[in-house]
Tab-separated table of C-alpha atoms in Angstrom:
chain	number	residue	atom	x	y	z
A	15	MET	CA	0.000	0.000	0.000
A	16	LYS	CA	1.597	3.254	-1.117
A	17	GLU	CA	1.705	6.607	0.674
A	18	PRO	CA	-1.422	8.670	-0.101
A	19	ASN	CA	-1.334	10.600	-3.364
A	20	TYR	CA	-1.167	14.120	-1.929
A	21	ILE	CA	-1.270	15.733	-5.372
A	22	LEU	CA	-4.563	13.977	-6.103
A	23	ILE	CA	-5.941	14.862	-2.659
A	24	ARG	CA	-4.991	18.510	-3.235
A	25	LYS	CA	-6.614	18.563	-6.684
A	26	ARG	CA	-9.821	16.930	-5.439
A	27	LEU	CA	-10.105	19.299	-2.491
A	28	LEU	CA	-9.665	22.332	-4.768
A	29	GLN	CA	-12.227	20.944	-7.213
A	30	GLU	CA	-14.682	20.564	-4.333
A	31	GLY	CA	-14.228	24.248	-3.497
A	32	VAL	CA	-12.134	23.975	-0.348
A	33	ALA	CA	-10.200	27.206	0.264
A	34	PRO	CA	-6.563	26.940	-0.939
A	35	LYS	CA	-5.126	27.826	2.478
A	36	HIS	CA	-7.037	24.922	4.080
A	37	VAL	CA	-5.959	22.633	1.258
A	38	ARG	CA	-2.293	23.572	1.787
A	39	ARG	CA	-2.536	23.067	5.552
A	40	THR	CA	-4.424	19.778	5.234
A	41	VAL	CA	-1.930	18.268	2.787
A	42	ALA	CA	1.066	19.471	4.836
A	43	GLU	CA	-0.347	18.064	8.066
A	44	LEU	CA	-1.275	14.762	6.422
A	45	ARG	CA	2.319	14.412	5.192
A	46	ASP	CA	3.657	15.096	8.694
A	47	HIS	CA	1.134	12.718	10.240
A	48	TYR	CA	2.094	9.962	7.805
A	49	ALA	CA	5.762	10.499	8.680
A	50	ASP	CA	4.945	10.163	12.409
A	51	LEU	CA	2.908	6.987	11.827
A	52	HIS	CA	5.693	5.510	9.722
A	53	GLU	CA	8.271	6.301	12.382
A	54	GLU	CA	6.048	4.771	15.086
A	55	ALA	CA	5.680	1.551	13.105
A	56	VAL	CA	9.428	1.322	12.496
A	57	ARG	CA	10.062	1.852	16.237
A	58	GLN	CA	7.694	-1.049	16.895
A	59	GLY	CA	9.871	-3.284	14.737
A	60	CYS	CA	8.183	-3.150	11.315
A	61	THR	CA	10.156	-3.180	8.093
A	62	ILE	CA	10.039	-0.072	5.913
A	63	GLN	CA	7.385	-1.631	3.642
A	64	GLU	CA	5.293	-2.865	6.578
A	65	ALA	CA	5.533	0.562	8.223
A	66	ALA	CA	4.416	2.244	4.989
A	67	ARG	CA	1.402	-0.087	4.729
A	68	ALA	CA	0.463	0.425	8.382
A	69	ALA	CA	0.852	4.196	8.172
A	70	THR	CA	-1.268	4.465	5.012
A	71	LYS	CA	-3.972	2.240	6.472
A	72	ARG	CA	-4.133	4.208	9.707
A	73	LEU	CA	-4.110	7.593	7.974
A	74	GLY	CA	-7.172	6.668	5.940
A	75	SER	CA	-8.058	6.329	2.275
A	76	GLU	CA	-7.894	9.315	-0.090
A	77	ASP	CA	-11.695	9.146	-0.467
A	78	ASP	CA	-12.248	9.289	3.312
A	79	LEU	CA	-9.757	12.116	3.764
A	80	VAL	CA	-11.322	14.227	1.008
A	81	ALA	CA	-14.897	13.459	2.138
A	82	GLU	CA	-14.232	14.617	5.703
A	83	VAL	CA	-12.803	17.955	4.588
A	84	VAL	CA	-15.567	18.520	2.042
A	85	ALA	CA	-18.169	17.759	4.745
A	86	LYS	CA	-17.120	20.997	6.486
A	87	PRO	CA	-18.776	23.807	4.463
A	88	GLU	CA	-17.019	26.455	6.568
A	89	LEU	CA	-13.722	25.397	4.961
A	90	ARG	CA	-14.933	26.280	1.463
A	91	SER	CA	-13.591	29.363	-0.303
A	92	TRP	CA	-15.721	32.428	-0.977
A	93	SER	CA	-15.313	31.803	-4.706
A	94	SER	CA	-16.868	28.348	-4.380
A	95	ARG	CA	-19.716	29.577	-2.147
A	96	TRP	CA	-20.560	32.639	-4.268
A	97	PRO	CA	-18.955	32.110	-7.683
A	98	TRP	CA	-21.350	34.539	-9.377
A	99	VAL	CA	-20.128	37.329	-7.071
A	100	ILE	CA	-16.400	36.587	-7.092
A	101	TYR	CA	-15.977	35.505	-10.699
A	102	GLY	CA	-19.088	37.000	-12.298
A	103	LEU	CA	-19.013	40.502	-10.846
A	104	GLY	CA	-15.482	40.506	-9.445
A	105	PRO	CA	-13.599	41.310	-12.686
A	106	ILE	CA	-15.746	44.317	-13.478
A	107	ALA	CA	-15.579	45.503	-9.857
A	108	VAL	CA	-11.771	45.288	-9.979
A	109	PHE	CA	-11.759	47.220	-13.254
A	110	VAL	CA	-13.930	49.974	-11.795
A	111	LEU	CA	-11.631	50.136	-8.768
A	112	VAL	CA	-8.544	50.411	-10.991
A	113	VAL	CA	-10.181	53.230	-12.965
A	114	PHE	CA	-11.115	55.020	-9.744
A	115	VAL	CA	-7.597	54.744	-8.322
A	116	ILE	CA	-5.984	55.995	-11.542
A	117	ILE	CA	-8.386	58.942	-11.650
A	118	LEU	CA	-7.469	59.776	-8.055
A	119	ILE	CA	-3.735	59.539	-8.728
A	120	THR	CA	-3.874	61.686	-11.851
A	121	SER	CA	-6.269	64.238	-10.347
A	122	ALA	CA	-4.715	64.650	-6.915
A	123	PRO	CA	-1.801	66.856	-8.040
A	124	ILE	CA	-4.222	69.307	-9.639
A	125	TRP	CA	-6.355	69.437	-6.497
A	126	LEU	CA	-3.341	69.754	-4.212
A	127	GLU	CA	-1.820	72.443	-6.369
A	128	ARG	CA	-5.005	74.512	-6.552
A	129	THR	CA	-6.274	73.994	-3.024
A	130	LEU	CA	-3.186	73.879	-0.847
A	131	THR	CA	-0.661	76.046	-2.577
A	132	GLY	CA	-2.832	78.288	-4.719
A	133	ALA	CA	-0.135	77.993	-7.327
A	134	ARG	CA	-1.012	78.196	-10.974
A	135	TYR	CA	1.524	75.833	-12.385
A	136	ILE	CA	0.867	74.758	-15.959
A	137	PRO	CA	2.689	71.469	-16.548
A	138	PRO	CA	4.509	70.762	-19.786
A	139	ILE	CA	2.594	68.939	-22.521
A	140	THR	CA	4.573	65.767	-21.778
A	141	VAL	CA	2.756	65.418	-18.448
A	142	GLN	CA	-0.642	65.422	-20.168
A	143	MET	CA	0.735	62.983	-22.746
A	144	GLY	CA	1.844	60.722	-19.898
A	145	ILE	CA	-1.597	60.860	-18.300
A	146	ASP	CA	-3.251	60.105	-21.649
A	147	PHE	CA	-0.927	57.125	-22.062
A	148	VAL	CA	-1.860	55.818	-18.613
A	149	PHE	CA	-5.552	56.007	-19.471
A	150	LEU	CA	-4.937	54.218	-22.769
A	151	GLY	CA	-3.492	51.414	-20.686
A	152	VAL	CA	-6.479	51.529	-18.341
A	153	VAL	CA	-8.997	51.309	-21.171
A	154	TYR	CA	-7.241	48.873	-23.499
A	155	VAL	CA	-4.866	46.765	-21.407
A	156	ALA	CA	-6.212	46.614	-17.844
A	157	PRO	CA	-9.474	44.807	-18.775
A	158	LEU	CA	-7.541	42.090	-20.615
A	159	LEU	CA	-5.126	41.606	-17.715
A	160	ILE	CA	-7.961	41.463	-15.183
A	161	ALA	CA	-9.942	38.959	-17.290
A	162	ILE	CA	-6.877	36.768	-17.805
A	163	LEU	CA	-6.039	36.944	-14.094
A	164	ALA	CA	-9.582	35.877	-13.135
A	165	LEU	CA	-9.374	32.896	-15.499
A	166	ARG	CA	-5.897	31.999	-14.252
A	167	ILE	CA	-7.046	32.006	-10.622
A	168	ALA	CA	-10.000	29.762	-11.500
A	169	LEU	CA	-7.743	27.365	-13.434
A	170	LEU	CA	-5.184	27.148	-10.625
A	171	ARG	CA	-7.988	26.363	-8.195
A	172	HIS	CA	-9.472	23.735	-10.553
A	173	ALA	CA	-12.748	25.664	-10.220
A	174	SER	CA	-15.686	25.412	-12.582
A	175	LEU	CA	-15.052	27.864	-15.431
A	176	THR	CA	-18.668	28.917	-16.057
A	177	TRP	CA	-18.703	32.045	-13.918
A	178	PRO	CA	-15.081	33.051	-14.616
A	179	MET	CA	-15.857	32.917	-18.348
A	180	ILE	CA	-19.081	34.883	-17.952
A	181	GLY	CA	-17.373	37.522	-15.798
A	182	SER	CA	-14.360	37.858	-18.098
A	183	ILE	CA	-16.471	38.156	-21.251
A	184	PHE	CA	-18.789	40.639	-19.555
A	185	LEU	CA	-15.770	42.753	-18.567
A	186	CYS	CA	-14.335	42.561	-22.121
A	187	ILE	CA	-17.612	43.777	-23.620
A	188	PHE	CA	-18.050	46.498	-20.996
A	189	ALA	CA	-14.472	47.748	-21.343
A	190	GLY	CA	-14.815	47.884	-25.126
A	191	ALA	CA	-17.427	50.603	-24.707
A	192	PHE	CA	-15.713	52.457	-21.895
A	193	ASP	CA	-13.555	55.542	-22.124
A	194	VAL	CA	-12.035	57.751	-19.442
A	195	GLY	CA	-9.556	60.594	-19.293
A	196	VAL	CA	-8.298	63.377	-17.022
A	197	HIS	CA	-7.217	66.642	-18.572
A	198	TRP	CA	-5.087	69.135	-16.722
A	199	PRO	CA	-5.507	72.840	-17.388
A	200	THR	CA	-3.518	74.196	-20.286
A	201	ILE	CA	-3.841	77.878	-19.371
A	202	VAL	CA	-3.579	79.743	-16.061
A	203	ASP	CA	-6.911	79.499	-14.163
A	204	GLY	CA	-8.130	77.182	-16.894
A	205	PRO	CA	-10.403	74.223	-16.048
A	206	ALA	CA	-9.329	70.697	-15.397
A	207	SER	CA	-11.715	68.007	-16.628
A	208	LEU	CA	-12.640	64.387	-16.066
A	209	GLU	CA	-14.281	62.622	-19.011
A	210	ILE	CA	-16.096	59.316	-18.651
A	211	GLY	CA	-17.908	57.760	-21.597
A	212	PHE	CA	-19.869	54.571	-22.108
A	213	ALA	CA	-20.702	53.874	-25.730
A	214	TYR	CA	-23.517	51.407	-25.013
A	215	ALA	CA	-25.600	54.307	-23.677
A	216	PRO	CA	-27.499	56.792	-25.906
A	217	PRO	CA	-26.580	58.386	-28.269
A	218	PHE	CA	-24.420	55.269	-28.941
A	219	PRO	CA	-21.434	56.995	-30.517
A	220	SER	CA	-19.220	54.907	-32.809
A	221	PRO	CA	-21.106	51.580	-32.576
A	222	LEU	CA	-18.763	49.917	-35.070
A	223	LYS	CA	-15.605	50.893	-33.208
A	224	THR	CA	-17.168	49.895	-29.893
A	225	GLY	CA	-18.331	46.556	-31.248
A	226	LEU	CA	-14.932	45.818	-32.777
A	227	GLN	CA	-13.118	46.736	-29.577
A	228	SER	CA	-15.404	44.550	-27.446
A	229	LEU	CA	-15.046	41.701	-29.921
A	230	GLY	CA	-11.284	42.149	-29.975
A	231	ASN	CA	-11.119	41.984	-26.173
A	232	VAL	CA	-13.207	38.825	-26.051
A	233	THR	CA	-11.169	37.193	-28.825
A	234	PHE	CA	-7.879	37.971	-27.099
A	235	VAL	CA	-9.019	36.482	-23.796
A	236	LEU	CA	-10.455	33.379	-25.452
A	237	ILE	CA	-7.229	32.812	-27.440
A	238	PHE	CA	-5.243	33.085	-24.210
A	239	PHE	CA	-7.558	30.610	-22.521
A	240	PHE	CA	-7.371	28.027	-25.317
A	241	LEU	CA	-3.603	28.362	-25.730
A	242	TYR	CA	-2.565	28.436	-22.083
A	243	GLY	CA	-5.526	27.229	-20.054
A	244	ARG	CA	-4.603	23.555	-19.944
A	245	ARG	CA	-0.948	24.351	-19.219
A	246	ILE	CA	-1.918	26.527	-16.242
A	247	GLU	CA	-4.256	23.871	-14.894
A	248	GLU	CA	-1.632	21.151	-15.252
A	249	SER	CA	1.018	23.293	-13.573
A	250	SER	CA	-1.294	23.561	-10.587
A	251	SER	CA	-1.490	19.764	-10.363
A	252	ALA	CA	2.301	19.321	-10.378
B	30	MET	CA	-15.191	-3.756	19.291
B	31	THR	CA	-14.176	-0.312	18.136
B	32	GLN	CA	-15.484	1.293	14.967
B	33	THR	CA	-13.853	4.333	13.433
B	34	ASN	CA	-16.250	7.250	12.879
B	35	PRO	CA	-19.645	5.448	13.162
B	36	PRO	CA	-22.659	7.622	12.227
B	37	PHE	CA	-23.812	8.303	15.789
B	38	MET	CA	-20.438	9.919	16.561
B	39	SER	CA	-21.435	13.245	15.012
B	40	GLY	CA	-20.256	16.040	17.344
B	41	VAL	CA	-18.219	13.697	19.516
B	42	PRO	CA	-14.856	14.330	17.823
B	43	GLU	CA	-15.242	18.052	18.468
B	44	LEU	CA	-15.969	17.430	22.164
B	45	LEU	CA	-12.999	15.087	22.559
B	46	VAL	CA	-10.604	17.382	20.717
B	47	LEU	CA	-11.569	20.429	22.779
B	48	ARG	CA	-11.443	18.500	26.053
B	49	LEU	CA	-7.966	17.140	25.414
B	50	LEU	CA	-6.623	20.473	24.174
B	51	ALA	CA	-7.961	22.083	27.358
B	52	ARG	CA	-5.347	19.980	29.203
B	53	GLN	CA	-2.387	20.759	26.919
B	54	ASP	CA	-1.474	21.980	23.456
B	55	MET	CA	-1.034	19.150	20.958
B	56	TYR	CA	-0.507	18.527	17.266
B	57	GLY	CA	-2.677	16.194	15.182
B	58	TYR	CA	-0.798	12.927	15.615
B	59	GLU	CA	-0.463	13.475	19.394
B	60	LEU	CA	-4.157	14.298	19.642
B	61	VAL	CA	-5.341	11.153	17.851
B	62	LYS	CA	-3.050	9.054	20.039
B	63	ALA	CA	-4.361	10.831	23.158
B	64	ILE	CA	-7.982	10.123	22.161
B	65	ARG	CA	-7.246	6.428	21.771
B	66	ILE	CA	-5.495	6.252	25.146
B	67	ALA	CA	-7.999	8.442	27.023
B	68	THR	CA	-11.006	6.453	25.748
B	69	GLY	CA	-9.316	3.081	26.333
B	70	GLU	CA	-9.325	2.404	22.573
B	71	ILE	CA	-13.157	2.522	22.587
B	72	ILE	CA	-13.148	5.566	20.332
B	73	ALA	CA	-10.616	5.550	17.515
B	74	LEU	CA	-10.813	8.474	15.117
B	75	GLY	CA	-9.605	7.904	11.565
B	76	GLU	CA	-6.147	9.468	11.894
B	77	GLY	CA	-6.302	11.841	8.946
B	78	VAL	CA	-9.858	13.010	9.566
B	79	VAL	CA	-8.920	14.862	12.741
B	80	TYR	CA	-7.560	17.707	10.604
B	81	PRO	CA	-10.857	18.992	9.172
B	82	VAL	CA	-12.194	19.028	12.744
B	83	LEU	CA	-9.177	21.046	13.911
B	84	HIS	CA	-9.339	23.460	10.981
B	85	SER	CA	-13.055	23.972	11.459
B	86	LEU	CA	-12.583	24.715	15.158
B	87	GLU	CA	-9.739	27.093	14.329
B	88	LYS	CA	-11.908	28.892	11.785
B	89	THR	CA	-14.619	29.442	14.382
B	90	GLY	CA	-12.044	30.815	16.830
B	91	ALA	CA	-12.185	27.891	19.254
B	92	LEU	CA	-8.552	26.996	18.592
B	93	LYS	CA	-5.356	28.803	17.674
B	94	ALA	CA	-2.607	27.162	15.600
B	95	SER	CA	1.155	27.717	15.799
B	96	ARG	CA	4.182	25.936	14.348
B	97	ARG	CA	6.694	24.528	16.836
B	98	PRO	CA	9.806	22.362	16.481
B	99	VAL	CA	9.425	18.679	17.421
B	100	ASN	CA	12.509	16.421	17.247
B	101	GLY	CA	14.095	18.391	14.467
B	102	ARG	CA	10.843	18.876	12.483
B	103	THR	CA	8.096	21.458	12.838
B	104	ARG	CA	4.517	20.564	13.652
B	105	VAL	CA	1.332	22.594	13.888
B	106	TYR	CA	0.246	22.789	17.525
B	107	TYR	CA	-3.297	23.665	18.490
B	108	THR	CA	-4.210	25.712	21.577
B	109	LEU	CA	-7.638	26.132	23.131
B	110	THR	CA	-8.853	29.740	23.188
B	111	ALA	CA	-11.303	31.362	25.590
B	112	LYS	CA	-14.003	30.965	22.949
B	113	GLY	CA	-13.028	27.310	22.649
B	114	GLN	CA	-13.381	26.880	26.406
B	115	ARG	CA	-16.926	28.266	26.226
B	116	ARG	CA	-17.696	25.928	23.342
B	117	LEU	CA	-16.301	23.000	25.345
B	118	ASP	CA	-18.450	23.908	28.352
B	119	ALA	CA	-21.558	24.066	26.145
B	120	LEU	CA	-20.794	20.739	24.411
B	121	THR	CA	-20.057	19.062	27.752
B	122	ALA	CA	-23.370	20.271	29.194
B	123	ASP	CA	-25.229	19.025	26.079
B	124	TRP	CA	-23.499	15.654	26.246
B	125	ARG	CA	-24.319	15.212	29.932
B	126	ARG	CA	-27.955	16.066	29.239
B	127	VAL	CA	-28.106	13.540	26.400
B	128	ARG	CA	-26.364	10.895	28.491
B	129	GLY	CA	-28.776	11.488	31.381
B	130	GLY	CA	-31.728	11.166	29.028
B	131	ILE	CA	-30.444	7.921	27.512
B	132	GLU	CA	-29.688	6.463	30.924
B	133	SER	CA	-33.258	7.291	31.994
B	134	VAL	CA	-34.629	5.429	28.980
B	135	LEU	CA	-32.354	2.446	29.612
B	136	SER	CA	-33.302	2.195	33.296
B	137	PHE	CA	-37.010	2.648	32.408
B	138	SER	CA	-36.721	-0.163	29.858
B	139	ARG	CA	-34.957	-2.451	32.359
B	140	GLU	CA	-37.631	-1.834	35.050
B	141	ASN	CA	-40.482	-2.536	32.659
B	142	SER	CA	-39.001	-5.493	30.808
């Protein structure tokens, strides 16, 4: 009788929705426990093979070990208890948070300058170009990275991919219609502005561009998933 | 004859684990061994299945875990918390009530048989 297959136990526990930190602890403690049982049997005079058989028998079968952990719902992860929240709404919530943080970071200097110092500094054009570049990244790159990250997390946890796919595609479509930018003043006492646009709302500007961008986002994420998805999942089982 | 984890044992592992950890901190292997010895081998928990019980109790705040060196290796020791002590007191009271009720039924049955 061989030592329990800890890799299989780990994979089955993750597939059943047990939180990764409990899976890690359980597998580590089972390994230690097996080592103690093996040592006890050897001290009692068993051969190495006899000790291995005795230790495995006493530790319990892989089915029993997995069943007992799974029977404790409080050990399940949030993503397995509420997948529609974590994977369905999570990506878009993260995207909105990223947008909010970037707006804060790029707007704060203007506010600080105007409110605290009363200065009327007009930054060079390169600063506005830098801010525009950051928002290009927010609109075009961040959604793809967030969608890919959500899928990667689900794959590493051997989770069902239904909600991660729905959430990622929803984010890709949403982000394709989204635009945001902060503009610093270009003249003394001139206005600063924050522009937020959503092309799926009336008057539906540029429907073709919006549709193509959304489609492009979805295609990119799906290509990533089909090219690398299995590799990521297998690396988690190693 | 002992049976590992029979159906009517629901809740008993938790009571035993908390009671033994109230005496001293232990890690999983020590705890399973202590249960066997303390119950005179009448109750024998499946060795590996003690860990979900421990993790569940830790999650509810009844236990605290810490890594300590044991003979050149490290093991995860479990300590009873104040919340765990209250949980133990409640489980002990429940168990004594249940035991009293069962004993009443058994003595009633003997008198009337």
